PDB file of C-alpha atoms in Angstrom:
ATOM      1  CA  MET S   1     -21.659  -2.996   3.329  1.00 69.00           C
ATOM      2  CA  GLU S   2     -18.928  -5.276   2.048  1.00 86.00           C
ATOM      3  CA  ILE S   3     -18.032  -8.196   4.302  1.00 92.00           C
ATOM      4  CA  ILE S   4     -14.961 -10.379   3.891  1.00 93.00           C
ATOM      5  CA  ASN S   5     -15.042 -13.423   6.137  1.00 95.00           C
ATOM      6  CA  PRO S   6     -13.533 -14.246   8.454  1.00 97.00           C
ATOM      7  CA  ILE S   7     -14.258 -11.171  10.534  1.00 97.00           C
ATOM      8  CA  PRO S   8     -12.748 -10.105  13.877  1.00 98.00           C
ATOM      9  CA  PRO S   9     -12.292 -10.956  16.622  1.00 98.00           C
ATOM     10  CA  PHE S  10      -9.995 -13.632  15.216  1.00 98.00           C
ATOM     11  CA  THR S  11      -9.199 -17.087  16.513  1.00 97.00           C
ATOM     12  CA  MET S  12      -6.053 -19.010  15.570  1.00 98.00           C
ATOM     13  CA  GLU S  13      -8.036 -20.775  12.856  1.00 98.00           C
ATOM     14  CA  THR S  14      -9.638 -17.640  11.389  1.00 98.00           C
ATOM     15  CA  ALA S  15      -6.442 -15.577  11.617  1.00 98.00           C
ATOM     16  CA  THR S  16      -4.535 -18.307   9.760  1.00 98.00           C
ATOM     17  CA  GLU S  17      -7.310 -18.439   7.165  1.00 98.00           C
ATOM     18  CA  LYS S  18      -7.147 -14.646   6.681  1.00 98.00           C
ATOM     19  CA  VAL S  19      -3.378 -14.778   6.126  1.00 98.00           C
ATOM     20  CA  GLN S  20      -3.756 -17.577   3.572  1.00 98.00           C
ATOM     21  CA  MET S  21      -6.464 -15.599   1.769  1.00 98.00           C
ATOM     22  CA  ALA S  22      -4.115 -12.613   1.563  1.00 98.00           C
ATOM     23  CA  GLU S  23      -1.268 -14.773   0.257  1.00 98.00           C
ATOM     24  CA  ASN S  24      -3.507 -16.291  -2.414  1.00 98.00           C
ATOM     25  CA  ALA S  25      -4.848 -12.902  -3.484  1.00 98.00           C
ATOM     26  CA  TRP S  26      -1.410 -11.274  -3.762  1.00 98.00           C
ATOM     27  CA  ASN S  27      -0.059 -14.254  -5.706  1.00 98.00           C
ATOM     28  CA  SER S  28      -2.841 -13.669  -8.250  1.00 98.00           C
ATOM     29  CA  LYS S  29      -1.113 -10.367  -9.088  1.00 98.00           C
ATOM     30  CA  ASP S  30      -4.554  -8.928  -9.857  1.00 98.00           C
ATOM     31  CA  PRO S  31      -4.755  -5.360  -8.446  1.00 98.00           C
ATOM     32  CA  GLU S  32      -8.514  -5.187  -9.120  1.00 97.00           C
ATOM     33  CA  LYS S  33      -9.095  -8.277  -6.973  1.00 96.00           C
ATOM     34  CA  VAL S  34      -6.525  -7.564  -4.263  1.00 97.00           C
ATOM     35  CA  CYS S  35      -7.678  -4.014  -3.549  1.00 96.00           C
ATOM     36  CA  LEU S  36     -11.190  -5.239  -2.652  1.00 96.00           C
ATOM     37  CA  ALA S  37      -9.843  -6.686   0.619  1.00 97.00           C
ATOM     38  CA  TYR S  38      -9.155  -3.128   1.867  1.00 98.00           C
ATOM     39  CA  THR S  39     -11.481  -0.404   3.106  1.00 97.00           C
ATOM     40  CA  ILE S  40     -12.233   2.502   0.774  1.00 97.00           C
ATOM     41  CA  ASP S  41     -10.136   4.748   3.062  1.00 98.00           C
ATOM     42  CA  THR S  42      -7.428   2.199   3.962  1.00 98.00           C
ATOM     43  CA  GLU S  43      -4.084   3.542   5.214  1.00 98.00           C
ATOM     44  CA  TRP S  44      -0.800   1.926   4.208  1.00 98.00           C
ATOM     45  CA  ARG S  45       2.876   2.379   4.726  1.00 97.00           C
ATOM     46  CA  ASN S  46       4.823   0.229   2.305  1.00 95.00           C
ATOM     47  CA  ARG S  47       8.554   0.869   2.588  1.00 94.00           C
ATOM     48  CA  THR S  48       8.661   4.648   2.081  1.00 94.00           C
ATOM     49  CA  ASP S  49       5.292   4.902   0.313  1.00 95.00           C
ATOM     50  CA  PHE S  50       2.337   6.254   2.252  1.00 98.00           C
ATOM     51  CA  ILE S  51      -0.862   5.176   0.530  1.00 98.00           C
ATOM     52  CA  LYS S  52      -4.373   6.352   1.309  1.00 98.00           C
ATOM     53  CA  GLY S  53      -7.463   4.692  -0.086  1.00 98.00           C
ATOM     54  CA  ARG S  54      -8.384   1.684  -2.172  1.00 97.00           C
ATOM     55  CA  GLU S  55      -7.788   3.442  -5.504  1.00 97.00           C
ATOM     56  CA  GLU S  56      -4.214   4.360  -4.505  1.00 98.00           C
ATOM     57  CA  VAL S  57      -3.688   0.730  -3.420  1.00 98.00           C
ATOM     58  CA  LYS S  58      -4.815  -0.450  -6.842  1.00 98.00           C
ATOM     59  CA  GLN S  59      -2.464   1.946  -8.644  1.00 98.00           C
ATOM     60  CA  PHE S  60       0.422   1.002  -6.335  1.00 98.00           C
ATOM     61  CA  LEU S  61      -0.116  -2.717  -7.021  1.00 98.00           C
ATOM     62  CA  LYS S  62      -0.289  -2.180 -10.781  1.00 98.00           C
ATOM     63  CA  ARG S  63       3.100  -0.427 -10.686  1.00 97.00           C
ATOM     64  CA  LYS S  64       4.515  -3.075  -8.338  1.00 97.00           C
ATOM     65  CA  TRP S  65       3.680  -6.034 -10.544  1.00 98.00           C
ATOM     66  CA  GLU S  66       4.824  -4.247 -13.690  1.00 98.00           C
ATOM     67  CA  THR S  67       8.336  -4.041 -12.209  1.00 97.00           C
ATOM     68  CA  GLU S  68       8.483  -7.060  -9.845  1.00 98.00           C
ATOM     69  CA  LEU S  69       8.271  -9.821 -12.446  1.00 98.00           C
ATOM     70  CA  GLU S  70       7.456 -13.492 -11.707  1.00 98.00           C
ATOM     71  CA  TYR S  71       6.468 -12.394  -8.203  1.00 98.00           C
ATOM     72  CA  ARG S  72       5.865 -15.267  -5.756  1.00 98.00           C
ATOM     73  CA  LEU S  73       4.889 -14.659  -2.095  1.00 98.00           C
ATOM     74  CA  LYS S  74       4.685 -16.668   1.130  1.00 98.00           C
ATOM     75  CA  LYS S  75       3.056 -15.227   4.298  1.00 98.00           C
ATOM     76  CA  GLU S  76       3.069 -16.553   7.866  1.00 98.00           C
ATOM     77  CA  LEU S  77       0.968 -15.484  10.845  1.00 98.00           C
ATOM     78  CA  TRP S  78       3.117 -14.380  13.775  1.00 98.00           C
ATOM     79  CA  GLY S  79       0.449 -13.205  16.148  1.00 98.00           C
ATOM     80  CA  PHE S  80      -3.022 -11.754  16.491  1.00 98.00           C
ATOM     81  CA  ARG S  81      -5.348 -10.082  18.960  1.00 98.00           C
ATOM     82  CA  ASN S  82      -8.935  -8.994  18.407  1.00 97.00           C
ATOM     83  CA  ASN S  83      -8.851  -7.204  15.032  1.00 98.00           C
ATOM     84  CA  ARG S  84      -5.068  -7.001  14.568  1.00 98.00           C
ATOM     85  CA  MET S  85      -2.410  -9.323  13.168  1.00 98.00           C
ATOM     86  CA  ALA S  86       1.341  -9.453  12.778  1.00 98.00           C
ATOM     87  CA  VAL S  87       2.529 -11.273   9.662  1.00 98.00           C
ATOM     88  CA  ARG S  88       5.981 -12.118   8.317  1.00 98.00           C
ATOM     89  CA  PHE S  89       6.527 -12.665   4.638  1.00 98.00           C
ATOM     90  CA  GLU S  90       9.049 -13.290   1.943  1.00 98.00           C
ATOM     91  CA  TYR S  91       8.699 -13.023  -1.776  1.00 98.00           C
ATOM     92  CA  GLU S  92      10.882 -13.479  -4.818  1.00 98.00           C
ATOM     93  CA  TRP S  93      10.872 -11.581  -8.079  1.00 98.00           C
ATOM     94  CA  HIS S  94      13.153 -10.283 -10.792  1.00 98.00           C
ATOM     95  CA  ASP S  95      13.516  -6.942 -12.474  1.00 98.00           C
ATOM     96  CA  LYS S  96      13.454  -6.297 -16.229  1.00 98.00           C
ATOM     97  CA  ALA S  97      17.221  -6.817 -16.397  1.00 98.00           C
ATOM     98  CA  GLY S  98      16.802 -10.350 -15.012  1.00 98.00           C
ATOM     99  CA  GLN S  99      18.231  -9.722 -11.513  1.00 98.00           C
ATOM    100  CA  TRP S 100      16.421 -11.852  -8.922  1.00 98.00           C
ATOM    101  CA  PHE S 101      15.603 -10.630  -5.417  1.00 98.00           C
ATOM    102  CA  ARG S 102      14.229 -12.123  -2.232  1.00 98.00           C
ATOM    103  CA  SER S 103      12.291  -9.564  -0.236  1.00 98.00           C
ATOM    104  CA  TYR S 104      11.667 -10.111   3.476  1.00 97.00           C
ATOM    105  CA  GLY S 105       9.415  -8.208   5.772  1.00 97.00           C
ATOM    106  CA  ASN S 106       6.848  -7.807   8.482  1.00 98.00           C
ATOM    107  CA  GLU S 107       3.363  -6.381   8.295  1.00 98.00           C
ATOM    108  CA  LEU S 108       0.981  -5.080  10.911  1.00 98.00           C
ATOM    109  CA  TRP S 109      -2.670  -5.362   9.894  1.00 98.00           C
ATOM    110  CA  GLU S 110      -5.815  -3.867  11.381  1.00 98.00           C
ATOM    111  CA  PHE S 111      -9.301  -4.895  10.228  1.00 98.00           C
ATOM    112  CA  ASN S 112     -12.696  -3.270  10.565  1.00 98.00           C
ATOM    113  CA  GLU S 113     -15.758  -5.123  11.845  1.00 97.00           C
ATOM    114  CA  HIS S 114     -16.565  -6.290   8.286  1.00 97.00           C
ATOM    115  CA  GLY S 115     -13.233  -8.060   7.796  1.00 98.00           C
ATOM    116  CA  LEU S 116     -11.749  -5.408   5.503  1.00 98.00           C
ATOM    117  CA  MET S 117      -8.212  -4.271   6.194  1.00 98.00           C
ATOM    118  CA  GLN S 118      -8.177  -0.640   7.269  1.00 98.00           C
ATOM    119  CA  LYS S 119      -4.473  -0.322   8.090  1.00 98.00           C
ATOM    120  CA  ARG S 120      -1.380  -2.054   6.716  1.00 98.00           C
ATOM    121  CA  PHE S 121       2.142  -1.122   7.761  1.00 98.00           C
ATOM    122  CA  ALA S 122       4.939  -3.012   5.979  1.00 98.00           C
ATOM    123  CA  SER S 123       8.693  -2.982   6.522  1.00 97.00           C
ATOM    124  CA  ILE S 124      10.579  -4.687   3.689  1.00 98.00           C
ATOM    125  CA  ASN S 125      14.212  -5.455   2.840  1.00 97.00           C
ATOM    126  CA  ASP S 126      15.462  -6.744  -0.519  1.00 98.00           C
ATOM    127  CA  MET S 127      18.352  -9.122  -1.046  1.00 98.00           C
ATOM    128  CA  PRO S 128      19.767  -9.788  -4.525  1.00 98.00           C
ATOM    129  CA  ILE S 129      19.927 -13.521  -5.247  1.00 98.00           C
ATOM    130  CA  LYS S 130      20.902 -15.717  -8.150  1.00 98.00           C
ATOM    131  CA  GLU S 131      18.127 -17.542  -9.971  1.00 97.00           C
ATOM    132  CA  HIS S 132      19.355 -20.946  -8.708  1.00 97.00           C
ATOM    133  CA  GLU S 133      19.005 -19.673  -5.092  1.00 98.00           C
ATOM    134  CA  ARG S 134      15.258 -19.240  -5.408  1.00 97.00           C
ATOM    135  CA  ILE S 135      13.143 -21.163  -2.890  1.00 97.00           C
ATOM    136  CA  LEU S 136       9.633 -19.954  -3.807  1.00 96.00           C
ATOM    137  CA  LYS S 137       8.703 -21.428  -7.169  1.00 89.00           C
TER     138      LYS S 137
END
């Protein structure tokens, strides 16, 4: 069985570490690597997409990073209890036409006993910005 430390129940230190690990992985923009943090049968809601399973996560992330160019993400732990976390995030990216965006959101995460994320529910809003307004570089 795959294990991704830290595992629940989380402490402030281990929850913060888990969030930083997620931020680092997503900033790699490597769908093959990122999807390994999720259970085989993970359940996601990402905006209006409902995703089921690690393979669908991988395909979703491939599409995401093909359209969200120069993607840069920052995550922050907002709270945790046992095997669950609430995380806020913001990321910046531009489309193929060169329009920059800052995307804000909140995620609810649930982990299994092996430290793999089994549920991820994300609410995200996008705001068009000018390149000189970027804060995540």
